[in-house]
């Protein structure tokens, strides 16, 4: 139906048809608060083929939803744990709220763990998730399907009329917040303003990022100290093992030396006994010879 309406020259000259949820939206090409739309001679064919004319609607107020058009999605885009996309949005004249898109938002919206936005449809899903997280109501993101903005990402209000409005400001992307050095952190008003943190929400975001940096640094120091302690313990264990091994070797060598000395001492004593026996034998033999000689004299 929408395609047929937009293809009809009598219709497309003056208006554009589109769909918003279950609603048929007809947007006039001539804008202005004093404009009006009339729908006459509207008929449809029912399931039995009968043509039925709807009641004529005249002097309908020209009213449309507020719409803010962004550029076409140029992805894919991948956010690391420390990357953020932020912007302020005010709907219907209410106070602005800070909307943040980070890796956690992307993964939650797309049921992933890569932090990657691959398509315009994915981007719209992430935007709507971020709006919900920020407590923003009365607006939704979508991809325009008709007109000059076809293919672009748009924000559309749920309210119609002259009071419907959408305002986006202070859009910014930050990369590698965790690369901030702890010794360069400055939370003075001037330093925060230099980073663009000039409102309550943004100041809280900046300080939260600094706290995250400090906590990460503390965690790294704690991990390093734990690793050093574990290495020190292993070195101590190895030292004790080497000391025990050396003591065992020394004792074993001492036992071997003591055993050798005992054996040599026994051998020496045996040799000395043999020598004494030999001397005694020679002495006996000498005495016997002398006695025999005397017998023959």
PDB file of C-alpha atoms in Angstrom:
ATOM      1  CA  UNK A   1       0.000   0.000   0.000  1.00  0.00           C
ATOM      2  CA  UNK A   2       2.746   2.448   0.959  1.00  0.00           C
ATOM      3  CA  UNK A   3       4.672   1.620  -2.188  1.00  0.00           C
ATOM      4  CA  UNK A   4       1.586   2.164  -4.350  1.00  0.00           C
ATOM      5  CA  UNK A   5       0.801   5.485  -2.680  1.00  0.00           C
ATOM      6  CA  UNK A   6       4.308   6.837  -3.149  1.00  0.00           C
ATOM      7  CA  UNK A   7       4.300   5.649  -6.765  1.00  0.00           C
ATOM      8  CA  UNK A   8       1.053   7.473  -7.590  1.00  0.00           C
ATOM      9  CA  UNK A   9       1.862  10.839  -9.164  1.00  0.00           C
ATOM     10  CA  UNK A  10      -1.296  12.468  -7.810  1.00  0.00           C
ATOM     11  CA  UNK A  11      -0.223  11.564  -4.282  1.00  0.00           C
ATOM     12  CA  UNK A  12       3.571  11.775  -4.396  1.00  0.00           C
ATOM     13  CA  UNK A  13       3.444  15.356  -5.651  1.00  0.00           C
ATOM     14  CA  UNK A  14       2.059  16.532  -2.343  1.00  0.00           C
ATOM     15  CA  UNK A  15       2.909  13.945   0.307  1.00  0.00           C
ATOM     16  CA  UNK A  16       4.995  10.934   1.324  1.00  0.00           C
ATOM     17  CA  UNK A  17       3.495   7.794   2.864  1.00  0.00           C
ATOM     18  CA  UNK A  18       5.377   5.775   5.456  1.00  0.00           C
ATOM     19  CA  UNK A  19       4.717   3.354   8.285  1.00  0.00           C
ATOM     20  CA  UNK A  20       5.365   3.895  11.969  1.00  0.00           C
ATOM     21  CA  UNK A  21       4.522   0.770  13.945  1.00  0.00           C
ATOM     22  CA  UNK A  22       0.937  -0.022  12.986  1.00  0.00           C
ATOM     23  CA  UNK A  23       0.226   3.540  11.829  1.00  0.00           C
ATOM     24  CA  UNK A  24       0.074   4.838   8.283  1.00  0.00           C
ATOM     25  CA  UNK A  25       1.839   8.194   8.334  1.00  0.00           C
ATOM     26  CA  UNK A  26       1.205  10.723   5.569  1.00  0.00           C
ATOM     27  CA  UNK A  27       3.686  13.586   5.584  1.00  0.00           C
ATOM     28  CA  UNK A  28       2.945  16.627   3.482  1.00  0.00           C
ATOM     29  CA  UNK A  29       5.788  18.025   1.402  1.00  0.00           C
ATOM     30  CA  UNK A  30       4.661  21.582   2.137  1.00  0.00           C
ATOM     31  CA  UNK A  31       5.392  22.255   5.762  1.00  0.00           C
ATOM     32  CA  UNK A  32       3.841  24.728   8.147  1.00  0.00           C
ATOM     33  CA  UNK A  33       1.646  24.889  11.228  1.00  0.00           C
ATOM     34  CA  UNK A  34      -1.299  26.256   9.226  1.00  0.00           C
ATOM     35  CA  UNK A  35      -1.416  23.351   6.793  1.00  0.00           C
ATOM     36  CA  UNK A  36      -4.169  20.739   6.809  1.00  0.00           C
ATOM     37  CA  UNK A  37      -4.894  17.407   5.153  1.00  0.00           C
ATOM     38  CA  UNK A  38      -8.175  16.180   3.734  1.00  0.00           C
ATOM     39  CA  UNK A  39      -8.907  12.551   2.951  1.00  0.00           C
ATOM     40  CA  UNK A  40     -11.924  12.120   0.682  1.00  0.00           C
ATOM     41  CA  UNK A  41     -13.361   9.337  -1.444  1.00  0.00           C
ATOM     42  CA  UNK A  42     -11.356   6.736   0.439  1.00  0.00           C
ATOM     43  CA  UNK A  43     -12.488   3.194  -0.389  1.00  0.00           C
ATOM     44  CA  UNK A  44     -11.153  -0.266   0.159  1.00  0.00           C
ATOM     45  CA  UNK A  45     -12.060  -3.736  -1.097  1.00  0.00           C
ATOM     46  CA  UNK A  46     -12.969  -6.299   1.531  1.00  0.00           C
ATOM     47  CA  UNK A  47     -12.238 -10.021   1.432  1.00  0.00           C
ATOM     48  CA  UNK A  48     -15.449 -10.672  -0.519  1.00  0.00           C
ATOM     49  CA  UNK A  49     -14.488  -8.212  -3.220  1.00  0.00           C
ATOM     50  CA  UNK A  50     -16.989  -5.543  -2.193  1.00  0.00           C
ATOM     51  CA  UNK A  51     -15.859  -1.923  -2.496  1.00  0.00           C
ATOM     52  CA  UNK A  52     -16.568   0.033   0.665  1.00  0.00           C
ATOM     53  CA  UNK A  53     -16.249   3.800   0.979  1.00  0.00           C
ATOM     54  CA  UNK A  54     -14.886   5.112   4.228  1.00  0.00           C
ATOM     55  CA  UNK A  55     -16.289   8.221   5.906  1.00  0.00           C
ATOM     56  CA  UNK A  56     -14.881  11.415   4.457  1.00  0.00           C
ATOM     57  CA  UNK A  57     -12.288  13.099   6.696  1.00  0.00           C
ATOM     58  CA  UNK A  58     -11.825  16.814   6.070  1.00  0.00           C
ATOM     59  CA  UNK A  59      -9.901  19.612   7.753  1.00  0.00           C
ATOM     60  CA  UNK A  60      -7.559  17.195   9.536  1.00  0.00           C
ATOM     61  CA  UNK A  61      -4.889  19.194  11.363  1.00  0.00           C
ATOM     62  CA  UNK A  62      -1.521  19.012   9.703  1.00  0.00           C
ATOM     63  CA  UNK A  63       0.449  17.323  12.434  1.00  0.00           C
ATOM     64  CA  UNK A  64       3.571  15.229  12.267  1.00  0.00           C
ATOM     65  CA  UNK A  65       6.051  13.719  14.634  1.00  0.00           C
ATOM     66  CA  UNK A  66       9.285  15.490  15.379  1.00  0.00           C
ATOM     67  CA  UNK A  67      12.119  13.973  13.384  1.00  0.00           C
ATOM     68  CA  UNK A  68      15.863  14.456  13.559  1.00  0.00           C
ATOM     69  CA  UNK A  69      17.953  13.001  10.746  1.00  0.00           C
ATOM     70  CA  UNK A  70      21.487  11.678  11.160  1.00  0.00           C
ATOM     71  CA  UNK A  71      23.899  10.564   8.474  1.00  0.00           C
ATOM     72  CA  UNK A  72      23.795   7.144   6.859  1.00  0.00           C
ATOM     73  CA  UNK A  73      25.532   4.443   8.888  1.00  0.00           C
ATOM     74  CA  UNK A  74      29.130   4.067   7.740  1.00  0.00           C
ATOM     75  CA  UNK A  75      30.105   0.978   9.769  1.00  0.00           C
ATOM     76  CA  UNK A  76      31.145  -1.481  10.848  1.00  0.00           C
ATOM     77  CA  UNK A  77      32.242   0.098  14.123  1.00  0.00           C
ATOM     78  CA  UNK A  78      33.968  -1.728  16.973  1.00  0.00           C
ATOM     79  CA  UNK A  79      34.274  -0.313  20.482  1.00  0.00           C
ATOM     80  CA  UNK A  80      36.835  -1.627  22.934  1.00  0.00           C
ATOM     81  CA  UNK A  81      36.179  -1.748  26.670  1.00  0.00           C
ATOM     82  CA  UNK A  82      37.427   1.833  27.096  1.00  0.00           C
ATOM     83  CA  UNK A  83      35.731   3.439  24.067  1.00  0.00           C
ATOM     84  CA  UNK A  84      32.521   5.469  24.291  1.00  0.00           C
ATOM     85  CA  UNK A  85      30.069   7.386  22.124  1.00  0.00           C
ATOM     86  CA  UNK A  86      28.075   9.987  24.056  1.00  0.00           C
ATOM     87  CA  UNK A  87      25.523  12.679  23.298  1.00  0.00           C
ATOM     88  CA  UNK A  88      22.915  14.767  25.104  1.00  0.00           C
ATOM     89  CA  UNK A  89      19.289  14.470  23.984  1.00  0.00           C
ATOM     90  CA  UNK A  90      16.268  16.554  24.962  1.00  0.00           C
ATOM     91  CA  UNK A  91      12.775  15.412  23.940  1.00  0.00           C
ATOM     92  CA  UNK A  92       9.673  17.614  23.942  1.00  0.00           C
ATOM     93  CA  UNK A  93      11.475  20.507  25.619  1.00  0.00           C
ATOM     94  CA  UNK A  94      12.402  18.426  28.696  1.00  0.00           C
ATOM     95  CA  UNK A  95      15.840  18.554  30.319  1.00  0.00           C
ATOM     96  CA  UNK A  96      18.563  16.856  28.337  1.00  0.00           C
ATOM     97  CA  UNK A  97      19.924  13.466  29.334  1.00  0.00           C
ATOM     98  CA  UNK A  98      23.325  11.976  28.635  1.00  0.00           C
ATOM     99  CA  UNK A  99      23.214   8.892  26.405  1.00  0.00           C
ATOM    100  CA  UNK A 100      26.241   6.585  26.409  1.00  0.00           C
ATOM    101  CA  UNK A 101      27.110   3.816  23.969  1.00  0.00           C
ATOM    102  CA  UNK A 102      29.970   1.553  25.033  1.00  0.00           C
ATOM    103  CA  UNK A 103      31.020  -2.053  24.470  1.00  0.00           C
ATOM    104  CA  UNK A 104      28.727  -3.304  27.239  1.00  0.00           C
ATOM    105  CA  UNK A 105      25.737  -1.535  25.656  1.00  0.00           C
ATOM    106  CA  UNK A 106      26.509  -2.997  22.229  1.00  0.00           C
ATOM    107  CA  UNK A 107      26.988  -6.518  23.528  1.00  0.00           C
ATOM    108  CA  UNK A 108      23.788  -6.352  25.586  1.00  0.00           C
ATOM    109  CA  UNK A 109      21.739  -4.979  22.686  1.00  0.00           C
ATOM    110  CA  UNK A 110      23.093  -7.390  20.069  1.00  0.00           C
ATOM    111  CA  UNK A 111      23.683 -10.424  22.330  1.00  0.00           C
ATOM    112  CA  UNK A 112      27.346 -10.500  21.355  1.00  0.00           C
ATOM    113  CA  UNK A 113      30.748 -10.084  22.994  1.00  0.00           C
ATOM    114  CA  UNK A 114      32.659  -8.320  20.218  1.00  0.00           C
ATOM    115  CA  UNK A 115      31.547  -4.725  20.710  1.00  0.00           C
ATOM    116  CA  UNK A 116      30.927  -4.496  16.949  1.00  0.00           C
ATOM    117  CA  UNK A 117      28.058  -2.672  15.202  1.00  0.00           C
ATOM    118  CA  UNK A 118      27.920  -4.200  11.736  1.00  0.00           C
ATOM    119  CA  UNK A 119      24.848  -2.698  10.070  1.00  0.00           C
ATOM    120  CA  UNK A 120      22.477   0.250  10.242  1.00  0.00           C
ATOM    121  CA  UNK A 121      19.833  -2.029  11.752  1.00  0.00           C
ATOM    122  CA  UNK A 122      22.322  -3.045  14.470  1.00  0.00           C
ATOM    123  CA  UNK A 123      23.113   0.618  15.095  1.00  0.00           C
ATOM    124  CA  UNK A 124      19.417   1.432  15.536  1.00  0.00           C
ATOM    125  CA  UNK A 125      19.056  -1.456  18.003  1.00  0.00           C
ATOM    126  CA  UNK A 126      22.049  -0.184  19.995  1.00  0.00           C
ATOM    127  CA  UNK A 127      20.747   3.409  19.941  1.00  0.00           C
ATOM    128  CA  UNK A 128      17.363   2.358  21.306  1.00  0.00           C
ATOM    129  CA  UNK A 129      19.085   0.292  24.010  1.00  0.00           C
ATOM    130  CA  UNK A 130      21.250   3.274  24.976  1.00  0.00           C
ATOM    131  CA  UNK A 131      18.194   5.567  25.082  1.00  0.00           C
ATOM    132  CA  UNK A 132      16.430   3.119  27.395  1.00  0.00           C
ATOM    133  CA  UNK A 133      19.530   2.839  29.621  1.00  0.00           C
ATOM    134  CA  UNK A 134      19.640   6.638  29.921  1.00  0.00           C
ATOM    135  CA  UNK A 135      15.931   6.805  30.864  1.00  0.00           C
ATOM    136  CA  UNK A 136      15.007   8.687  27.676  1.00  0.00           C
ATOM    137  CA  UNK A 137      11.368   8.266  26.627  1.00  0.00           C
ATOM    138  CA  UNK A 138       9.215   9.671  23.858  1.00  0.00           C
ATOM    139  CA  UNK A 139      11.707   9.034  21.058  1.00  0.00           C
ATOM    140  CA  UNK A 140      12.920   6.068  19.024  1.00  0.00           C
ATOM    141  CA  UNK A 141      15.656   5.503  16.473  1.00  0.00           C
ATOM    142  CA  UNK A 142      15.009   3.882  13.101  1.00  0.00           C
ATOM    143  CA  UNK A 143      16.280   3.797   9.537  1.00  0.00           C
ATOM    144  CA  UNK A 144      14.388   6.063   7.147  1.00  0.00           C
ATOM    145  CA  UNK A 145      12.896   4.117   4.245  1.00  0.00           C
ATOM    146  CA  UNK A 146      11.431   6.840   1.990  1.00  0.00           C
ATOM    147  CA  UNK A 147      12.251  10.263   0.642  1.00  0.00           C
ATOM    148  CA  UNK A 148      15.547  12.060   0.464  1.00  0.00           C
ATOM    149  CA  UNK A 149      16.634  10.674   3.843  1.00  0.00           C
ATOM    150  CA  UNK A 150      16.143   7.028   2.855  1.00  0.00           C
ATOM    151  CA  UNK A 151      18.885   4.882   4.398  1.00  0.00           C
ATOM    152  CA  UNK A 152      19.752   7.425   7.054  1.00  0.00           C
ATOM    153  CA  UNK A 153      19.389   6.924  10.794  1.00  0.00           C
ATOM    154  CA  UNK A 154      16.594   9.073  12.237  1.00  0.00           C
ATOM    155  CA  UNK A 155      15.191   9.887  15.662  1.00  0.00           C
ATOM    156  CA  UNK A 156      11.399  10.193  15.719  1.00  0.00           C
ATOM    157  CA  UNK A 157       9.234  11.424  18.581  1.00  0.00           C
ATOM    158  CA  UNK A 158       6.201   9.465  19.681  1.00  0.00           C
ATOM    159  CA  UNK A 159       4.276  12.713  20.234  1.00  0.00           C
ATOM    160  CA  UNK A 160       2.807  14.804  17.441  1.00  0.00           C
ATOM    161  CA  UNK A 161       2.134  18.481  17.055  1.00  0.00           C
ATOM    162  CA  UNK A 162       3.854  21.786  17.623  1.00  0.00           C
ATOM    163  CA  UNK A 163       5.225  20.754  21.017  1.00  0.00           C
ATOM    164  CA  UNK A 164       6.996  17.699  19.639  1.00  0.00           C
ATOM    165  CA  UNK A 165      10.737  18.297  19.485  1.00  0.00           C
ATOM    166  CA  UNK A 166      14.058  16.485  19.572  1.00  0.00           C
ATOM    167  CA  UNK A 167      17.399  18.110  20.258  1.00  0.00           C
ATOM    168  CA  UNK A 168      20.734  16.326  20.204  1.00  0.00           C
ATOM    169  CA  UNK A 169      23.891  18.128  21.308  1.00  0.00           C
ATOM    170  CA  UNK A 170      27.482  17.575  22.417  1.00  0.00           C
ATOM    171  CA  UNK A 171      27.931  14.330  20.490  1.00  0.00           C
ATOM    172  CA  UNK A 172      31.460  13.018  21.053  1.00  0.00           C
ATOM    173  CA  UNK A 173      33.457   9.814  20.845  1.00  0.00           C
ATOM    174  CA  UNK A 174      36.302   8.954  23.192  1.00  0.00           C
ATOM    175  CA  UNK A 175      38.895   6.273  22.539  1.00  0.00           C
ATOM    176  CA  UNK A 176      41.300   4.538  24.899  1.00  0.00           C
ATOM    177  CA  UNK A 177      40.275   6.220  28.144  1.00  0.00           C
ATOM    178  CA  UNK A 178      42.326   3.601  30.008  1.00  0.00           C
ATOM    179  CA  UNK A 179      45.496   4.926  28.318  1.00  0.00           C
ATOM    180  CA  UNK A 180      45.436   7.930  30.683  1.00  0.00           C
ATOM    181  CA  UNK A 181      48.488   7.923  32.908  1.00  0.00           C
ATOM    182  CA  UNK A 182      47.765   7.984  36.632  1.00  0.00           C
ATOM    183  CA  UNK A 183      50.355  10.700  37.219  1.00  0.00           C
ATOM    184  CA  UNK A 184      48.657  13.061  34.727  1.00  0.00           C
ATOM    185  CA  UNK A 185      45.121  12.900  36.152  1.00  0.00           C
ATOM    186  CA  UNK A 186      43.761  16.372  36.865  1.00  0.00           C
ATOM    187  CA  UNK A 187      40.230  16.806  38.213  1.00  0.00           C
ATOM    188  CA  UNK A 188      40.293  20.570  38.527  1.00  0.00           C
ATOM    189  CA  UNK A 189      37.361  22.444  36.967  1.00  0.00           C
ATOM    190  CA  UNK A 190      39.591  23.883  34.256  1.00  0.00           C
ATOM    191  CA  UNK A 191      41.044  20.484  33.319  1.00  0.00           C
ATOM    192  CA  UNK A 192      37.613  18.833  33.202  1.00  0.00           C
ATOM    193  CA  UNK A 193      36.229  21.673  31.106  1.00  0.00           C
ATOM    194  CA  UNK A 194      39.136  21.184  28.708  1.00  0.00           C
ATOM    195  CA  UNK A 195      37.985  17.595  28.240  1.00  0.00           C
ATOM    196  CA  UNK A 196      34.438  18.750  27.489  1.00  0.00           C
ATOM    197  CA  UNK A 197      33.143  17.745  30.935  1.00  0.00           C
ATOM    198  CA  UNK A 198      31.179  20.928  31.548  1.00  0.00           C
ATOM    199  CA  UNK A 199      27.971  19.525  33.042  1.00  0.00           C
ATOM    200  CA  UNK A 200      27.033  17.316  35.988  1.00  0.00           C
ATOM    201  CA  UNK A 201      26.601  14.098  33.995  1.00  0.00           C
ATOM    202  CA  UNK A 202      29.773  14.613  31.976  1.00  0.00           C
ATOM    203  CA  UNK A 203      31.823  15.492  35.050  1.00  0.00           C
ATOM    204  CA  UNK A 204      30.613  12.321  36.746  1.00  0.00           C
ATOM    205  CA  UNK A 205      31.522  10.343  33.621  1.00  0.00           C
ATOM    206  CA  UNK A 206      35.024  11.856  33.513  1.00  0.00           C
ATOM    207  CA  UNK A 207      35.687  11.251  37.216  1.00  0.00           C
ATOM    208  CA  UNK A 208      34.298   7.729  36.880  1.00  0.00           C
ATOM    209  CA  UNK A 209      36.758   7.131  34.028  1.00  0.00           C
ATOM    210  CA  UNK A 210      39.626   8.436  36.193  1.00  0.00           C
ATOM    211  CA  UNK A 211      38.554   6.190  39.085  1.00  0.00           C
ATOM    212  CA  UNK A 212      38.500   3.262  36.669  1.00  0.00           C
ATOM    213  CA  UNK A 213      42.045   4.120  35.537  1.00  0.00           C
ATOM    214  CA  UNK A 214      43.291   4.275  39.142  1.00  0.00           C
ATOM    215  CA  UNK A 215      41.542   1.018  40.074  1.00  0.00           C
ATOM    216  CA  UNK A 216      43.042  -0.683  37.031  1.00  0.00           C
ATOM    217  CA  UNK A 217      46.514   0.584  37.958  1.00  0.00           C
ATOM    218  CA  UNK A 218      46.065  -0.656  41.541  1.00  0.00           C
ATOM    219  CA  UNK A 219      44.942  -4.011  40.187  1.00  0.00           C
ATOM    220  CA  UNK A 220      48.023  -4.252  37.979  1.00  0.00           C
ATOM    221  CA  UNK A 221      50.342  -3.373  40.896  1.00  0.00           C
ATOM    222  CA  UNK A 222      48.598  -5.952  43.095  1.00  0.00           C
ATOM    223  CA  UNK A 223      48.902  -8.593  40.385  1.00  0.00           C
ATOM    224  CA  UNK A 224      52.574  -7.768  39.854  1.00  0.00           C
ATOM    225  CA  UNK A 225      53.253  -7.964  43.613  1.00  0.00           C
ATOM    226  CA  UNK A 226      51.436 -11.291  43.758  1.00  0.00           C
ATOM    227  CA  UNK A 227      53.497 -12.609  40.861  1.00  0.00           C
ATOM    228  CA  UNK A 228      56.719 -11.429  42.502  1.00  0.00           C
ATOM    229  CA  UNK A 229      55.685 -13.107  45.749  1.00  0.00           C
ATOM    230  CA  UNK A 230      54.990 -16.368  43.922  1.00  0.00           C
ATOM    231  CA  UNK A 231      58.363 -16.201  42.137  1.00  0.00           C
ATOM    232  CA  UNK A 232      60.115 -15.402  45.416  1.00  0.00           C
ATOM    233  CA  UNK A 233      58.458 -18.409  47.042  1.00  0.00           C
ATOM    234  CA  UNK A 234      59.548 -20.673  44.182  1.00  0.00           C
ATOM    235  CA  UNK A 235      63.120 -19.369  44.462  1.00  0.00           C
ATOM    236  CA  UNK A 236      63.080 -20.000  48.217  1.00  0.00           C
ATOM    237  CA  UNK A 237      61.804 -23.541  47.641  1.00  0.00           C
ATOM    238  CA  UNK A 238      64.522 -24.194  45.057  1.00  0.00           C
ATOM    239  CA  UNK A 239      67.166 -22.766  47.411  1.00  0.00           C
ATOM    240  CA  UNK A 240      66.023 -25.044  50.236  1.00  0.00           C
ATOM    241  CA  UNK A 241      66.069 -28.007  47.870  1.00  0.00           C
ATOM    242  CA  UNK A 242      69.612 -27.221  46.701  1.00  0.00           C
ATOM    243  CA  UNK A 243      70.791 -26.764  50.304  1.00  0.00           C
ATOM    244  CA  UNK A 244      69.256 -30.104  51.294  1.00  0.00           C
ATOM    245  CA  UNK A 245      70.791 -31.779  48.253  1.00  0.00           C
ATOM    246  CA  UNK A 246      74.231 -30.371  49.064  1.00  0.00           C
ATOM    247  CA  UNK A 247      73.975 -31.560  52.669  1.00  0.00           C
ATOM    248  CA  UNK A 248      72.991 -35.012  51.461  1.00  0.00           C
ATOM    249  CA  UNK A 249      75.900 -35.119  49.011  1.00  0.00           C
ATOM    250  CA  UNK A 250      78.355 -33.949  51.675  1.00  0.00           C
ATOM    251  CA  UNK A 251      77.112 -36.598  54.071  1.00  0.00           C
ATOM    252  CA  UNK A 252      77.338 -39.269  51.401  1.00  0.00           C
ATOM    253  CA  UNK A 253      80.886 -38.259  50.467  1.00  0.00           C
ATOM    254  CA  UNK A 254      81.831 -38.220  54.158  1.00  0.00           C
ATOM    255  CA  UNK A 255      80.407 -41.702  54.614  1.00  0.00           C
ATOM    256  CA  UNK A 256      82.362 -42.913  51.610  1.00  0.00           C
ATOM    257  CA  UNK A 257      85.584 -41.360  52.931  1.00  0.00           C
ATOM    258  CA  UNK A 258      85.016 -42.835  56.385  1.00  0.00           C
ATOM    259  CA  UNK A 259      84.396 -46.241  54.844  1.00  0.00           C
ATOM    260  CA  UNK A 260      87.608 -46.041  52.792  1.00  0.00           C
ATOM    261  CA  UNK A 261      89.696 -44.979  55.794  1.00  0.00           C
ATOM    262  CA  UNK A 262      88.338 -47.861  57.870  1.00  0.00           C
ATOM    263  CA  UNK A 263      89.147 -50.322  55.117  1.00  0.00           C
ATOM    264  CA  UNK A 264      92.641 -48.957  54.645  1.00  0.00           C
ATOM    265  CA  UNK A 265      93.216 -49.021  58.399  1.00  0.00           C
ATOM    266  CA  UNK A 266      92.171 -52.671  58.503  1.00  0.00           C
ATOM    267  CA  UNK A 267      94.495 -53.494  55.626  1.00  0.00           C
ATOM    268  CA  UNK A 268      97.365 -51.670  57.337  1.00  0.00           C
ATOM    269  CA  UNK A 269      96.784 -53.553  60.561  1.00  0.00           C
ATOM    270  CA  UNK A 270      96.732 -56.874  58.656  1.00  0.00           C
ATOM    271  CA  UNK A 271      99.959 -55.996  56.881  1.00  0.00           C
ATOM    272  CA  UNK A 272     101.615 -55.061  60.132  1.00  0.00           C
ATOM    273  CA  UNK A 273     100.478 -58.388  61.666  1.00  0.00           C
ATOM    274  CA  UNK A 274     101.933 -60.285  58.683  1.00  0.00           C
ATOM    275  CA  UNK A 275     105.204 -58.424  59.075  1.00  0.00           C
ATOM    276  CA  UNK A 276     105.337 -59.205  62.783  1.00  0.00           C
ATOM    277  CA  UNK A 277     104.580 -62.873  62.121  1.00  0.00           C
ATOM    278  CA  UNK A 278     107.271 -62.957  59.474  1.00  0.00           C
ATOM    279  CA  UNK A 279     109.806 -61.421  61.812  1.00  0.00           C
ATOM    280  CA  UNK A 280     108.863 -63.885  64.524  1.00  0.00           C
ATOM    281  CA  UNK A 281     109.121 -66.783  62.046  1.00  0.00           C
ATOM    282  CA  UNK A 282     112.547 -65.658  60.950  1.00  0.00           C
ATOM    283  CA  UNK A 283     113.595 -65.271  64.567  1.00  0.00           C
ATOM    284  CA  UNK A 284     112.387 -68.805  65.352  1.00  0.00           C
ATOM    285  CA  UNK A 285     114.073 -70.218  62.301  1.00  0.00           C
ATOM    286  CA  UNK A 286     117.319 -68.494  63.204  1.00  0.00           C
ATOM    287  CA  UNK A 287     117.230 -69.887  66.746  1.00  0.00           C
ATOM    288  CA  UNK A 288     116.547 -73.388  65.462  1.00  0.00           C
ATOM    289  CA  UNK A 289     119.507 -73.241  63.104  1.00  0.00           C
ATOM    290  CA  UNK A 290     121.863 -72.201  65.838  1.00  0.00           C
ATOM    291  CA  UNK A 291     120.665 -75.054  68.074  1.00  0.00           C
ATOM    292  CA  UNK A 292     121.213 -77.619  65.272  1.00  0.00           C
ATOM    293  CA  UNK A 293     124.752 -76.329  64.737  1.00  0.00           C
ATOM    294  CA  UNK A 294     125.543 -76.750  68.381  1.00  0.00           C
ATOM    295  CA  UNK A 295     124.458 -80.385  68.236  1.00  0.00           C
ATOM    296  CA  UNK A 296     127.011 -81.115  65.535  1.00  0.00           C
ATOM    297  CA  UNK A 297     129.865 -79.373  67.260  1.00  0.00           C
TER     298      UNK A 297
END
